[in-house]
Coordinates of C-alpha atoms in Angstrom, one line a residue:
M12 CA 76.8 108.6 164.4
K13 CA 74.7 106.2 162.0
V14 CA 72.3 109.5 161.6
K15 CA 74.5 111.3 160.5
F16 CA 76.8 108.8 158.5
L17 CA 73.3 108.3 156.9
I18 CA 73.0 112.5 156.0
Q19 CA 76.4 112.8 154.4
Y20 CA 75.7 109.8 152.2
L21 CA 72.7 111.0 151.1
L22 CA 74.1 114.6 150.8
H23 CA 77.6 113.2 148.9
P24 CA 77.6 109.6 148.1
R25 CA 79.9 109.6 145.6
A26 CA 82.9 111.0 148.3
T27 CA 80.8 109.2 151.5
G28 CA 80.3 106.3 149.7
A29 CA 78.5 104.0 152.0
V30 CA 75.2 104.4 154.0
L31 CA 76.7 103.6 157.2
P32 CA 79.9 103.4 158.8
S33 CA 82.0 100.2 158.8
S34 CA 81.4 97.0 161.1
Q35 CA 83.4 95.9 164.3
N36 CA 84.1 93.0 162.1
L37 CA 85.5 95.5 159.2
S38 CA 87.6 97.3 161.3
S39 CA 89.2 93.8 162.8
K40 CA 90.3 92.3 159.4
I41 CA 91.2 96.4 158.5
I42 CA 94.2 96.5 161.3
K43 CA 95.1 93.2 161.5
N44 CA 97.9 92.8 159.6
I45 CA 99.0 96.1 161.2
D46 CA 102.5 95.6 163.2
F47 CA 102.0 98.3 165.6
K48 CA 104.6 97.3 168.4
A49 CA 106.9 98.6 165.0
C50 CA 105.1 101.3 163.6
D51 CA 105.9 105.1 164.0
C52 CA 103.7 106.3 161.2
I53 CA 100.0 105.7 160.2
V54 CA 98.0 108.0 157.8
E55 CA 94.3 107.4 157.8
F56 CA 92.5 108.8 154.2
G57 CA 88.7 108.4 154.5
P58 CA 88.3 108.3 158.3
G59 CA 84.4 109.1 158.9
T60 CA 83.9 108.7 161.6
G61 CA 86.6 107.4 163.3
V62 CA 85.7 103.5 163.5
F63 CA 89.2 102.5 162.1
T64 CA 91.0 105.6 164.3
K65 CA 89.6 104.1 167.7
E66 CA 91.0 100.5 166.9
I67 CA 94.3 101.5 165.4
L68 CA 94.8 104.1 168.4
N69 CA 93.4 101.4 171.4
R70 CA 96.1 99.5 170.3
C71 CA 99.3 102.0 169.3
K72 CA 102.8 102.8 170.9
K73 CA 101.5 106.1 172.8
D74 CA 104.4 108.3 170.0
T75 CA 102.8 106.9 167.2
T76 CA 102.0 109.8 164.9
I77 CA 98.9 109.1 163.2
I78 CA 97.5 111.2 160.4
L79 CA 93.9 111.6 159.3
I80 CA 92.8 113.0 156.1
E81 CA 88.9 113.6 156.2
Y82 CA 87.7 115.4 152.8
N83 CA 83.7 115.6 154.0
K84 CA 83.2 118.8 156.4
E85 CA 80.9 117.0 158.5
F86 CA 82.9 114.2 159.6
Y87 CA 85.9 115.9 159.6
K88 CA 84.5 118.4 162.9
I89 CA 84.2 115.3 164.7
L90 CA 86.5 113.4 163.8
K91 CA 88.9 117.0 165.5
K92 CA 86.5 116.7 168.5
K93 CA 87.1 113.5 169.3
Y94 CA 90.4 113.8 168.8
Y95 CA 92.1 117.4 169.8
Y96 CA 93.5 116.9 172.6
M97 CA 96.1 114.5 171.8
E98 CA 99.3 115.7 170.2
N99 CA 100.7 112.8 168.4
V100 CA 96.6 112.7 165.9
H101 CA 96.6 115.5 163.6
V102 CA 93.3 116.5 161.9
I103 CA 92.9 117.2 158.4
N104 CA 90.1 118.4 156.6
D105 CA 91.9 117.6 152.7
S106 CA 92.1 115.2 149.8
A107 CA 93.9 112.2 150.4
E108 CA 96.1 113.6 147.1
N109 CA 97.3 115.7 149.0
I110 CA 99.5 113.3 151.7
N111 CA 103.0 114.3 150.4
H112 CA 102.6 118.5 151.9
Y113 CA 101.1 116.6 155.5
I114 CA 103.8 114.0 155.8
N115 CA 106.3 117.6 155.5
K116 CA 104.1 120.0 156.6
Y117 CA 105.0 116.9 159.8
G118 CA 108.3 115.9 159.3
I119 CA 107.8 112.4 158.9
N120 CA 110.5 110.4 157.4
N121 CA 108.8 107.1 157.5
V122 CA 105.1 106.4 157.0
D123 CA 104.4 102.9 157.8
Y124 CA 100.7 102.0 157.2
V125 CA 98.4 104.0 155.2
V126 CA 94.9 102.6 155.7
S127 CA 92.3 104.1 154.1
G128 CA 88.5 103.9 153.3
L129 CA 88.0 106.0 150.1
P130 CA 85.3 104.9 147.6
F131 CA 88.2 104.8 145.0
A132 CA 85.2 102.9 142.8
S133 CA 83.1 106.3 142.9
L134 CA 85.9 108.5 142.8
P135 CA 87.5 110.5 139.2
K136 CA 89.8 107.8 137.7
D137 CA 92.5 110.6 138.0
M138 CA 91.8 111.4 141.6
T139 CA 92.6 107.9 142.4
E140 CA 95.0 107.8 140.2
K141 CA 96.8 110.4 142.0
I142 CA 96.3 109.4 145.3
L143 CA 97.3 105.9 144.3
V144 CA 100.8 107.9 142.9
N145 CA 101.2 109.4 146.4
T146 CA 100.4 106.5 148.2
K147 CA 102.9 104.3 146.5
S148 CA 105.4 107.2 147.3
V149 CA 105.0 108.2 150.8
L150 CA 105.1 104.2 151.8
G151 CA 107.5 103.3 149.4
H152 CA 109.3 99.8 149.4
K153 CA 108.4 99.0 153.3
G154 CA 105.1 100.3 154.0
T155 CA 101.7 98.4 153.8
F156 CA 98.8 100.0 151.4
I157 CA 95.3 99.0 153.9
M158 CA 92.3 99.8 152.1
F159 CA 88.1 98.3 151.9
Q160 CA 86.3 97.9 149.1
Y161 CA 82.9 96.9 147.9
T162 CA 83.7 96.2 144.6
K163 CA 87.4 94.5 143.1
L164 CA 86.1 97.2 140.1
K165 CA 89.8 99.5 140.4
M166 CA 91.7 95.6 141.2
S167 CA 93.9 96.1 137.9
L168 CA 93.9 100.0 138.2
I169 CA 96.2 99.6 142.4
R170 CA 97.9 96.4 140.6
D171 CA 99.4 99.5 138.8
Y172 CA 101.5 101.2 141.5
F173 CA 101.3 97.7 144.4
K174 CA 103.0 94.8 143.1
N175 CA 102.2 92.1 146.1
I176 CA 98.3 92.2 147.1
N177 CA 96.5 90.1 149.4
I178 CA 92.6 90.3 149.6
S179 CA 89.7 89.2 151.5
R180 CA 86.4 89.3 152.1
E181 CA 84.2 90.5 155.1
L182 CA 81.1 89.6 155.3
I183 CA 79.5 91.1 158.8
N184 CA 79.7 94.5 157.0
I185 CA 77.1 96.4 155.1
P186 CA 77.0 96.3 152.2
P187 CA 80.0 93.0 152.5
A188 CA 83.0 94.3 151.6
Y189 CA 86.9 93.4 150.0
V190 CA 90.0 94.4 152.1
F191 CA 93.1 95.0 150.4
T192 CA 96.2 94.6 151.8
C193 CA 98.9 96.1 149.5
T194 CA 103.3 96.5 149.4
N195 CA 105.9 96.3 146.9
K196 CA 108.0 94.5 148.9
L197 CA 109.7 92.0 147.3

């Protein structure tokens, strides 16, 4: 899996954003603030080969809806092969910009969490803004946006969309990463 990831990074560095899949430590830090018992829907942007997805599925309720939106065609095929048999998991080959379409398509009224591995620092600003606008929209005032980034470069832009941001650092990852837990809760 690591070789496939590296190949995709070499072929599509701006869209892939990393040379290796996320570490187990980063996965643990990403999911630690998810209340799996009270969660009905989790959306994952840029799941890659499914490192976070595996942890989410190991902890969520059987009836939690999981939507995986992966832009990279090769990663999409890997995810589709892994999860085709799970009726509550929807694997989509598209841009996270289009999340509203899939929320409507699957009749989802409430998204509790959006987990993101998207490399916002390398995405065009207009694409990043559209993803953030749509993420804020599907989460409303109750949901939580959890993402990791390798820099704080887009911090001010993220603050334009989410009032409350908790930042932690995971050093045991290649490269080390920041985890942003974002809400609009009062």
